[in-house]
Amino acid sequence: MYYKIFKEINTIPRPSHHEEVMADYLCKFAEAHNLAWMRDKANNVVIKKPASPGYEDHEPVVILNHMDMVCVSDGTRRYDALHDSIRPLIYEDEGECWMRADGTSLGADNGIGLSMALAILADKTLQHPPLEVLATTNEEDGMTGAAQLSESFITGRRVINLDSEAYDEITIGAAGATIQVARLPYRKVKMPVDYVAYTVSVSGGHGGHSGVDIARGRANAIKILANLLLVAIRQCDIKLYLVSFEGGTAAAAIPGSAAAKIVIPKDKCEAFDTLVTQCDEALEHQFAETDAEVQIDCEPSVWHSTIVCEESTHLLLAAINGIPVGPTEMLDDTTPMTSNNIGLVRQSAQHFEVSLHTRSFKDENMHQLAAQFRKIFEVTGADVELVMKAPSWKEDEATPMLTLANTVFCDVLGFEPKKVSMHFVLEAGCLVEKFPGMHMVSIGPRIVEPHSANERVQLSTVDDIWKVTVEMLRRM
């Protein structure tokens, strides 16, 4: 049943900030199964299912998921995230069945968990307390849905979150995060004489989740491109002007591609071509293990009558270069304590917009680092908006919820799961802060490479997490 629902969900475009149609689907699903529902102004939806016989006097249980997804394309087909469906494909690898998408991210994060929650609502054979299936909006780009929940929207204080990505683990902690958007104004001038135009692009980066994959040393295409252009200006003495600069797909994704249109003096073309070749060769060695296909290309472009002025060009490139990406402090050998990602650069008629996604298990560290980044951009004259602030979360390991989850894993799957704190952000921090007395465990199937076009989910683990979830409900 949950695979059928997931197939239906993937016909509905649902990038962050555009979940209205998905919320419509959830409300209609509730009505089709004669279940009560509520929807708020942020398009959060909760569907309530009465207790099964014998469970009427038990405390309600909340099953938490988010309805948005990070929409990423690998560039092999035209993809409009606001209108096109996701096309899932099933394949076999070393005897295991997996699901991925045709040329895009799959949306298993968090669509597969949401599909399981809806399947629980539809299944009349299951035993469970009163249920509140909560689907929030904009989890991936600000958590504004969770932040806007009213205190009366849900009544349950026991929460099963199906938004984790390693089926042999129970997530009991998550990093906090901020997302800031810097808007740097720029001034246009006429293109100088004896200049030529080029399009310079960085492509082929592996990308990935800016929390899960941030410590894997992957190429950030935005940083690579900005560094190349700044080297051209400062070290090669090339009077370079931007026409445009854009890169990335989402604040929460490591950008695998970026492109800039530039103009340079005709007599500097050979020097710039040499620099591009040298940088491309350096990338081949630097990212051989993580991004084997990353490359820099430089092609002649059409002539432009107006360009970004020299000062604005330098300010943008210098600010991007001044912001670190990747871990800034490690918790252990593999898990970052604190990290940062530049996930997006977009250009409007008056501004460059740059997204900064900072995470940490220590809220104080996160806020200090975010403040430093804000100052770097404010010095350039940019306006910096804080669009998300989510606290870190740590569950008490002695809670009955965690004890139950651990026991069910052992009884149903035959192994004791690891208890982990993950360097991604969960809505748990927002909800625990908003709803006193709330306890939560986060579980989920094995999802590899979320927030990228390589995203895939191992189907046997989806079935395993289904068994664990329904058994937890039976024992609650």
Short mmCIF file of C-alpha atoms in Angstrom, two decimals:
data_model
loop_
_atom_site.label_atom_id
_atom_site.label_comp_id
_atom_site.label_asym_id
_atom_site.label_seq_id
_atom_site.Cartn_x
_atom_site.Cartn_y
_atom_site.Cartn_z
CA MET A 1 0.00 0.00 0.00
CA TYR A 2 2.78 2.46 0.88
CA TYR A 3 4.49 1.97 -2.49
CA LYS A 4 1.21 2.72 -4.27
CA ILE A 5 0.81 5.90 -2.22
CA PHE A 6 4.43 6.90 -2.88
CA LYS A 7 3.80 6.52 -6.62
CA GLU A 8 0.79 8.83 -6.30
CA ILE A 9 2.75 11.36 -4.25
CA ASN A 10 5.48 11.49 -6.89
CA THR A 11 2.97 12.71 -9.49
CA ILE A 12 2.57 15.85 -7.36
CA PRO A 13 5.34 18.48 -7.67
CA ARG A 14 6.26 19.47 -4.11
CA PRO A 15 9.40 21.59 -3.86
CA SER A 16 9.75 23.63 -0.70
CA HIS A 17 7.45 26.68 -0.59
CA HIS A 18 5.11 25.03 -3.13
CA GLU A 19 3.21 22.38 -1.17
CA GLU A 20 -0.38 23.59 -1.75
CA VAL A 21 -1.32 20.76 -4.14
CA MET A 22 0.31 18.21 -1.85
CA ALA A 23 -1.71 19.55 1.08
CA ASP A 24 -4.86 19.26 -1.09
CA TYR A 25 -3.99 15.61 -1.72
CA LEU A 26 -3.63 14.90 2.01
CA CYS A 27 -6.99 16.47 2.84
CA LYS A 28 -8.71 14.49 0.08
CA PHE A 29 -6.97 11.32 1.31
CA ALA A 30 -8.39 11.91 4.78
CA GLU A 31 -11.89 12.47 3.42
CA ALA A 32 -11.69 9.34 1.26
CA HIS A 33 -10.98 7.32 4.42
CA ASN A 34 -13.57 9.14 6.57
CA LEU A 35 -10.90 10.66 8.81
CA ALA A 36 -10.88 14.07 10.46
CA TRP A 37 -8.26 16.57 9.31
CA MET A 38 -7.06 20.12 9.90
CA ARG A 39 -5.03 22.43 7.69
CA ASP A 40 -3.46 25.69 8.80
CA LYS A 41 -2.33 28.83 6.97
CA ALA A 42 1.15 27.37 6.44
CA ASN A 43 -0.46 24.33 4.71
CA ASN A 44 0.54 21.99 7.51
CA VAL A 45 -1.95 19.12 7.65
CA VAL A 46 -2.81 16.76 10.49
CA ILE A 47 -5.04 13.71 9.93
CA LYS A 48 -6.55 12.04 12.97
CA LYS A 49 -7.48 8.37 13.20
CA PRO A 50 -9.41 7.00 16.19
CA ALA A 51 -7.89 4.29 18.33
CA SER A 52 -8.47 0.69 17.38
CA PRO A 53 -10.69 -1.33 19.75
CA GLY A 54 -9.09 -1.74 23.16
CA TYR A 55 -6.76 1.26 22.75
CA GLU A 56 -9.30 4.02 23.31
CA ASP A 57 -7.91 5.13 26.68
CA HIS A 58 -4.28 5.27 25.53
CA GLU A 59 -2.37 8.48 24.92
CA PRO A 60 -2.33 9.57 21.28
CA VAL A 61 0.73 9.03 19.09
CA VAL A 62 1.97 11.52 16.50
CA ILE A 63 3.56 10.20 13.29
CA LEU A 64 5.65 13.03 11.89
CA ASN A 65 6.82 13.65 8.31
CA HIS A 66 7.27 16.63 6.01
CA MET A 67 5.62 16.93 2.62
CA ASP A 68 8.23 18.94 0.69
CA MET A 69 11.31 17.61 -1.08
CA VAL A 70 14.58 18.92 -2.49
CA CYS A 71 14.19 18.91 -6.28
CA VAL A 72 17.48 18.29 -8.10
CA SER A 73 18.13 17.28 -11.72
CA ASP A 74 21.21 15.62 -13.18
CA GLY A 75 20.75 17.61 -16.39
CA THR A 76 20.01 14.60 -18.60
CA ARG A 77 16.41 15.65 -19.21
CA ARG A 78 14.40 18.85 -19.01
CA TYR A 79 12.91 19.05 -15.53
CA ASP A 80 10.55 21.69 -14.17
CA ALA A 81 10.25 21.12 -10.42
CA LEU A 82 7.00 23.12 -10.25
CA HIS A 83 5.18 21.09 -12.90
CA ASP A 84 6.89 17.77 -13.66
CA SER A 85 6.35 14.45 -11.92
CA ILE A 86 9.11 12.35 -10.41
CA ARG A 87 9.61 9.14 -12.41
CA PRO A 88 10.67 6.32 -10.03
CA LEU A 89 12.66 3.37 -11.34
CA ILE A 90 13.32 0.05 -9.60
CA TYR A 91 16.60 -1.74 -10.17
CA GLU A 92 18.71 -4.49 -8.61
CA ASP A 93 22.20 -4.08 -7.19
CA GLU A 94 24.08 -6.99 -5.60
CA GLY A 95 20.87 -8.88 -4.97
CA GLU A 96 19.03 -5.94 -3.37
CA CYS A 97 16.11 -4.04 -4.91
CA TRP A 98 16.45 -0.27 -4.92
CA MET A 99 14.36 2.63 -6.16
CA ARG A 100 15.74 5.79 -7.73
CA ALA A 101 14.34 8.43 -10.07
CA ASP A 102 14.88 9.04 -13.76
CA GLY A 103 17.29 11.98 -13.85
CA THR A 104 16.13 13.70 -10.67
CA SER A 105 16.06 13.37 -6.91
CA LEU A 106 13.57 10.72 -5.80
CA GLY A 107 11.84 12.44 -2.90
CA ALA A 108 12.15 9.40 -0.64
CA ASP A 109 13.24 12.09 1.81
CA ASN A 110 10.58 12.34 3.20
CA GLY A 111 7.98 11.00 0.80
CA ILE A 112 8.51 7.35 1.67
CA GLY A 113 7.94 8.02 5.38
CA LEU A 114 4.84 10.06 4.60
CA SER A 115 3.56 7.22 2.40
CA MET A 116 3.97 4.74 5.26
CA ALA A 117 2.10 7.07 7.61
CA LEU A 118 -0.79 7.36 5.15
CA ALA A 119 -0.82 3.58 4.68
CA ILE A 120 -1.22 3.23 8.44
CA LEU A 121 -4.21 5.55 8.29
CA ALA A 122 -5.77 3.47 5.51
CA ASP A 123 -5.18 0.06 7.11
CA LYS A 124 -8.13 -0.96 9.29
CA THR A 125 -6.46 -4.14 10.53
CA LEU A 126 -3.75 -2.47 12.62
CA GLN A 127 -3.82 -2.07 16.40
CA HIS A 128 -2.88 1.37 17.70
CA PRO A 129 -3.74 4.25 20.06
CA PRO A 130 -5.37 7.40 18.67
CA LEU A 131 -3.16 8.64 15.83
CA GLU A 132 -2.25 12.10 14.60
CA VAL A 133 -0.40 11.96 11.28
CA LEU A 134 1.30 15.34 10.96
CA ALA A 135 2.72 16.52 7.62
CA THR A 136 4.61 19.81 7.73
CA THR A 137 5.68 22.21 4.99
CA ASN A 138 9.00 23.73 4.02
CA GLU A 139 11.11 21.46 6.20
CA GLU A 140 13.94 21.50 3.68
CA ASP A 141 14.33 25.25 3.31
CA GLY A 142 13.50 26.91 6.59
CA MET A 143 11.23 24.68 8.70
CA THR A 144 8.66 27.46 8.61
CA GLY A 145 5.82 24.93 8.70
CA ALA A 146 6.90 23.48 12.05
CA ALA A 147 7.68 26.96 13.37
CA GLN A 148 4.13 28.16 12.60
CA LEU A 149 2.26 25.24 14.17
CA SER A 150 -0.24 26.40 16.74
CA GLU A 151 -0.06 24.85 20.20
CA SER A 152 -3.48 23.26 19.68
CA PHE A 153 -2.76 21.71 16.28
CA ILE A 154 -1.72 18.37 17.82
CA THR A 155 -2.39 16.88 21.23
CA GLY A 156 0.05 13.93 21.25
CA ARG A 157 3.37 14.10 23.06
CA ARG A 158 4.75 10.75 21.89
CA VAL A 159 6.19 11.12 18.40
CA ILE A 160 7.50 8.66 15.81
CA ASN A 161 9.39 10.62 13.16
CA LEU A 162 9.88 8.69 9.89
CA ASP A 163 12.46 11.11 8.49
CA SER A 164 15.73 9.27 9.15
CA GLU A 165 17.88 7.63 6.51
CA ALA A 166 19.69 4.66 8.09
CA TYR A 167 17.39 1.77 8.91
CA ASP A 168 19.74 0.14 11.44
CA GLU A 169 19.86 3.30 13.57
CA ILE A 170 17.57 5.28 15.84
CA THR A 171 18.25 8.98 15.59
CA ILE A 172 18.11 10.50 19.07
CA GLY A 173 19.76 13.84 18.32
CA ALA A 174 20.15 16.30 15.48
CA ALA A 175 22.11 19.45 14.77
CA GLY A 176 20.58 22.86 14.93
CA ALA A 177 20.73 25.09 11.89
CA THR A 178 20.35 28.56 10.49
CA ILE A 179 19.70 29.57 6.91
CA GLN A 180 20.63 33.11 5.92
CA VAL A 181 20.08 34.78 2.56
CA ALA A 182 22.42 37.63 1.67
CA ARG A 183 21.17 40.04 -0.99
CA LEU A 184 24.04 41.99 -2.49
CA PRO A 185 22.99 44.89 -4.72
CA TYR A 186 24.99 45.49 -7.88
CA ARG A 187 25.37 48.31 -10.36
CA LYS A 188 25.39 47.88 -14.14
CA VAL A 189 27.75 49.65 -16.53
CA LYS A 190 28.38 49.57 -20.25
CA MET A 191 30.66 46.88 -21.56
CA PRO A 192 34.13 48.31 -22.31
CA VAL A 193 35.53 48.25 -25.82
CA ASP A 194 37.96 45.51 -26.85
CA TYR A 195 36.38 43.02 -24.43
CA VAL A 196 35.05 39.54 -25.24
CA ALA A 197 32.45 37.42 -23.44
CA TYR A 198 32.79 33.89 -22.06
CA THR A 199 30.57 31.44 -20.21
CA VAL A 200 32.55 29.67 -17.50
CA SER A 201 30.89 26.68 -15.85
CA VAL A 202 31.68 24.12 -13.19
CA SER A 203 29.73 20.89 -13.63
CA GLY A 204 29.79 17.21 -12.75
CA GLY A 205 30.02 17.68 -9.00
CA HIS A 206 28.56 14.86 -6.94
CA GLY A 207 26.44 17.22 -4.86
CA GLY A 208 24.54 15.70 -1.95
CA HIS A 209 22.95 16.57 1.38
CA SER A 210 24.62 19.52 3.06
CA GLY A 211 24.31 17.81 6.44
CA VAL A 212 24.71 14.09 5.75
CA ASP A 213 27.44 14.48 3.10
CA ILE A 214 29.16 17.68 4.22
CA ALA A 215 32.19 15.89 5.73
CA ARG A 216 32.90 13.80 2.63
CA GLY A 217 35.05 16.44 0.97
CA ARG A 218 32.83 16.94 -2.05
CA ALA A 219 33.27 19.78 -4.48
CA ASN A 220 31.22 22.93 -3.95
CA ALA A 221 30.82 24.28 -7.47
CA ILE A 222 29.92 27.79 -6.31
CA LYS A 223 33.14 28.10 -4.30
CA ILE A 224 35.24 26.64 -7.11
CA LEU A 225 33.86 29.07 -9.67
CA ALA A 226 34.17 32.13 -7.44
CA ASN A 227 37.74 31.17 -6.52
CA LEU A 228 38.72 30.74 -10.17
CA LEU A 229 37.40 34.15 -11.14
CA LEU A 230 38.98 35.86 -8.13
CA VAL A 231 42.36 34.26 -8.94
CA ALA A 232 42.03 35.61 -12.48
CA ILE A 233 41.52 39.12 -11.10
CA ARG A 234 44.05 39.15 -8.26
CA GLN A 235 46.85 36.88 -9.45
CA CYS A 236 46.60 37.02 -13.23
CA ASP A 237 45.84 40.74 -13.38
CA ILE A 238 42.81 40.22 -15.61
CA LYS A 239 40.28 43.05 -15.41
CA LEU A 240 37.27 40.73 -15.35
CA TYR A 241 33.62 41.75 -15.07
CA LEU A 242 30.62 39.57 -14.31
CA VAL A 243 27.52 39.57 -16.46
CA SER A 244 25.85 36.87 -14.38
CA PHE A 245 26.63 34.31 -11.68
CA GLU A 246 24.29 31.50 -10.62
CA GLY A 247 24.70 28.07 -9.06
CA GLY A 248 23.20 25.32 -6.94
CA THR A 249 19.69 23.97 -6.55
CA ALA A 250 18.78 24.27 -2.85
CA ALA A 251 20.14 25.71 0.38
CA ALA A 252 20.32 22.22 1.87
CA ALA A 253 22.22 20.68 -1.06
CA ILE A 254 25.92 20.81 -1.91
CA PRO A 255 25.99 22.54 -5.32
CA GLY A 256 27.30 20.29 -8.06
CA SER A 257 27.17 22.96 -10.76
CA ALA A 258 27.52 26.71 -11.21
CA ALA A 259 27.99 29.04 -14.17
CA ALA A 260 29.05 32.62 -14.78
CA LYS A 261 29.02 34.84 -17.83
CA ILE A 262 32.03 37.13 -17.83
CA VAL A 263 33.80 39.64 -20.04
CA ILE A 264 37.57 40.05 -20.21
CA PRO A 265 39.99 42.08 -22.38
CA LYS A 266 40.79 40.47 -25.73
CA ASP A 267 44.51 40.52 -24.96
CA LYS A 268 43.91 38.44 -21.79
CA CYS A 269 42.10 35.55 -23.45
CA GLU A 270 45.16 33.32 -23.69
CA ALA A 271 46.08 33.92 -20.05
CA PHE A 272 42.53 33.15 -18.92
CA ASP A 273 42.35 29.98 -21.02
CA THR A 274 45.61 28.82 -19.45
CA LEU A 275 44.24 29.50 -15.95
CA VAL A 276 41.06 27.53 -16.68
CA THR A 277 43.09 24.57 -17.94
CA GLN A 278 45.31 24.63 -14.86
CA CYS A 279 42.32 24.80 -12.52
CA ASP A 280 40.57 21.96 -14.34
CA GLU A 281 43.66 19.77 -13.96
CA ALA A 282 43.92 20.69 -10.28
CA LEU A 283 40.28 19.73 -9.70
CA GLU A 284 40.90 16.36 -11.32
CA HIS A 285 43.49 15.58 -8.66
CA GLN A 286 41.83 17.30 -5.70
CA PHE A 287 38.47 15.59 -6.11
CA ALA A 288 39.54 12.30 -7.71
CA GLU A 289 38.02 10.27 -4.87
CA THR A 290 34.82 12.27 -4.35
CA ASP A 291 33.87 13.99 -7.63
CA ALA A 292 35.55 12.15 -10.48
CA GLU A 293 33.45 13.95 -13.12
CA VAL A 294 33.76 17.53 -11.89
CA GLN A 295 35.16 19.85 -14.56
CA ILE A 296 35.52 23.46 -15.63
CA ASP A 297 34.48 24.54 -19.11
CA CYS A 298 34.99 27.89 -20.82
CA GLU A 299 33.15 28.76 -24.02
CA PRO A 300 32.80 31.99 -26.02
CA SER A 301 29.51 33.74 -25.28
CA VAL A 302 27.36 36.37 -26.91
CA TRP A 303 28.30 40.03 -26.58
CA HIS A 304 26.59 41.97 -23.77
CA SER A 305 25.83 45.68 -23.78
CA THR A 306 25.72 45.98 -19.99
CA ILE A 307 27.74 44.22 -17.31
CA VAL A 308 28.11 44.17 -13.52
CA CYS A 309 30.44 46.95 -12.42
CA GLU A 310 33.97 46.20 -11.25
CA GLU A 311 33.26 46.93 -7.58
CA SER A 312 30.16 44.72 -7.41
CA THR A 313 31.99 41.92 -9.23
CA HIS A 314 34.85 42.00 -6.74
CA LEU A 315 32.56 42.24 -3.70
CA LEU A 316 30.50 39.18 -4.66
CA LEU A 317 33.49 36.99 -5.49
CA ALA A 318 35.42 38.08 -2.39
CA ALA A 319 32.45 37.50 -0.07
CA ILE A 320 31.85 33.97 -1.41
CA ASN A 321 35.54 33.18 -1.07
CA GLY A 322 35.52 34.48 2.51
CA ILE A 323 32.82 32.01 3.61
CA PRO A 324 34.06 28.49 4.47
CA VAL A 325 32.19 25.43 3.23
CA GLY A 326 32.35 22.00 4.83
CA PRO A 327 33.08 21.15 8.48
CA THR A 328 34.60 23.88 10.60
CA GLU A 329 34.84 21.67 13.70
CA MET A 330 34.54 17.88 14.11
CA LEU A 331 32.61 15.95 16.77
CA ASP A 332 34.54 12.75 15.97
CA ASP A 333 36.43 11.26 13.02
CA THR A 334 33.37 11.18 10.74
CA THR A 335 30.73 13.52 12.19
CA PRO A 336 31.03 17.31 12.06
CA MET A 337 30.30 19.35 15.16
CA THR A 338 29.74 22.49 13.07
CA SER A 339 29.59 23.05 9.31
CA ASN A 340 28.53 25.48 6.64
CA ASN A 341 27.29 25.26 3.07
CA ILE A 342 26.81 27.83 0.32
CA GLY A 343 23.98 26.12 -1.50
CA LEU A 344 22.54 28.72 -3.85
CA VAL A 345 23.47 31.83 -5.76
CA ARG A 346 20.69 33.49 -7.73
CA GLN A 347 20.65 36.77 -9.65
CA SER A 348 17.74 39.17 -9.98
CA ALA A 349 17.64 42.47 -11.83
CA GLN A 350 19.10 44.32 -8.80
CA HIS A 351 20.70 41.73 -6.49
CA PHE A 352 22.78 38.62 -6.16
CA GLU A 353 21.21 36.28 -3.57
CA VAL A 354 23.51 33.88 -1.69
CA SER A 355 22.22 31.22 0.74
CA LEU A 356 24.27 30.22 3.80
CA HIS A 357 23.27 27.03 5.66
CA THR A 358 25.08 26.69 9.01
CA ARG A 359 24.66 23.63 11.27
CA SER A 360 25.97 22.64 14.69
CA PHE A 361 25.25 20.41 17.66
CA LYS A 362 26.13 23.44 19.78
CA ASP A 363 23.59 26.20 19.25
CA GLU A 364 26.05 28.81 20.55
CA ASN A 365 28.69 27.81 17.98
CA MET A 366 26.11 27.91 15.22
CA HIS A 367 24.93 31.41 16.08
CA GLN A 368 28.48 32.73 16.43
CA LEU A 369 29.50 31.37 13.03
CA ALA A 370 26.32 32.63 11.39
CA ALA A 371 26.98 36.09 12.86
CA GLN A 372 30.50 36.09 11.36
CA PHE A 373 29.12 35.24 7.93
CA ARG A 374 26.50 37.93 8.23
CA LYS A 375 29.17 40.53 8.95
CA ILE A 376 31.21 39.44 5.92
CA PHE A 377 28.28 40.15 3.64
CA GLU A 378 27.12 43.27 5.46
CA VAL A 379 30.55 44.82 4.83
CA THR A 380 29.82 44.47 1.10
CA GLY A 381 26.58 46.41 1.50
CA ALA A 382 24.40 43.32 1.42
CA ASP A 383 21.16 42.94 3.32
CA VAL A 384 21.17 39.62 5.21
CA GLU A 385 17.89 37.92 6.15
CA LEU A 386 17.65 35.09 8.67
CA VAL A 387 15.11 32.74 7.08
CA MET A 388 15.51 29.77 9.44
CA LYS A 389 16.68 29.21 12.99
CA ALA A 390 16.18 25.67 14.32
CA PRO A 391 17.55 24.49 17.67
CA SER A 392 19.54 21.30 18.10
CA TRP A 393 17.78 18.32 19.70
CA LYS A 394 18.85 15.51 22.00
CA GLU A 395 16.47 12.86 23.31
CA ASP A 396 16.90 11.45 26.81
CA GLU A 397 18.14 7.89 26.31
CA ALA A 398 16.15 6.72 29.36
CA THR A 399 12.73 7.60 27.92
CA PRO A 400 10.13 4.83 27.47
CA MET A 401 9.82 5.80 23.78
CA LEU A 402 13.45 4.99 23.09
CA THR A 403 13.37 1.84 25.19
CA LEU A 404 10.34 0.62 23.27
CA ALA A 405 11.86 1.40 19.88
CA ASN A 406 15.05 -0.43 20.78
CA THR A 407 13.11 -3.51 22.01
CA VAL A 408 10.95 -3.64 18.88
CA PHE A 409 14.01 -3.49 16.61
CA CYS A 410 15.50 -6.43 18.52
CA ASP A 411 12.28 -8.46 18.47
CA VAL A 412 11.21 -7.73 14.89
CA LEU A 413 14.49 -7.34 12.98
CA GLY A 414 16.80 -9.32 15.22
CA PHE A 415 19.40 -6.68 15.98
CA GLU A 416 19.92 -3.80 18.36
CA PRO A 417 20.03 -0.49 16.47
CA LYS A 418 22.70 2.11 17.02
CA LYS A 419 21.63 5.28 18.80
CA VAL A 420 23.03 8.24 16.87
CA SER A 421 23.02 12.00 16.70
CA MET A 422 23.07 13.15 13.08
CA HIS A 423 24.45 16.27 11.43
CA PHE A 424 21.21 16.98 9.68
CA VAL A 425 18.38 19.11 10.99
CA LEU A 426 15.12 17.56 12.14
CA GLU A 427 11.92 19.29 13.11
CA ALA A 428 12.33 17.62 16.50
CA GLY A 429 14.14 20.65 17.92
CA CYS A 430 11.32 23.01 16.93
CA LEU A 431 8.57 20.70 18.16
CA VAL A 432 10.15 19.77 21.48
CA GLU A 433 10.66 23.48 22.15
CA LYS A 434 7.06 24.32 21.18
CA PHE A 435 5.33 21.36 22.88
CA PRO A 436 6.65 20.77 26.42
CA GLY A 437 6.80 17.14 27.50
CA MET A 438 7.21 15.81 23.96
CA HIS A 439 9.43 12.76 23.40
CA MET A 440 10.50 11.52 20.00
CA VAL A 441 12.40 8.81 18.17
CA SER A 442 13.35 9.14 14.53
CA ILE A 443 13.64 6.08 12.29
CA GLY A 444 13.54 5.41 8.58
CA PRO A 445 14.68 3.19 5.69
CA ARG A 446 18.11 3.30 4.11
CA ILE A 447 18.16 6.35 1.82
CA VAL A 448 21.44 7.04 0.03
CA GLU A 449 22.48 10.41 -1.44
CA PRO A 450 19.39 12.44 -0.44
CA HIS A 451 19.12 15.94 -1.93
CA SER A 452 20.84 14.77 -5.11
CA ALA A 453 19.93 13.17 -8.43
CA ASN A 454 21.64 10.02 -7.10
CA GLU A 455 19.08 9.63 -4.30
CA ARG A 456 17.91 6.05 -3.86
CA VAL A 457 16.14 3.92 -1.27
CA GLN A 458 16.66 0.24 -0.42
CA LEU A 459 13.23 -1.37 -0.63
CA SER A 460 13.81 -4.20 1.85
CA THR A 461 14.57 -1.61 4.52
CA VAL A 462 11.31 0.22 3.76
CA ASP A 463 9.49 -3.04 4.52
CA ASP A 464 11.54 -3.49 7.71
CA ILE A 465 10.74 0.00 9.00
CA TRP A 466 7.06 -0.58 8.24
CA LYS A 467 7.15 -3.69 10.45
CA VAL A 468 8.93 -1.82 13.25
CA THR A 469 6.50 1.11 13.10
CA VAL A 470 3.28 -0.90 13.20
CA GLU A 471 4.65 -3.08 16.01
CA MET A 472 5.63 -0.01 18.02
CA LEU A 473 2.09 1.29 17.61
CA ARG A 474 0.66 -2.07 18.71
CA ARG A 475 2.78 -2.02 21.87
CA MET A 476 2.00 1.62 22.64
#
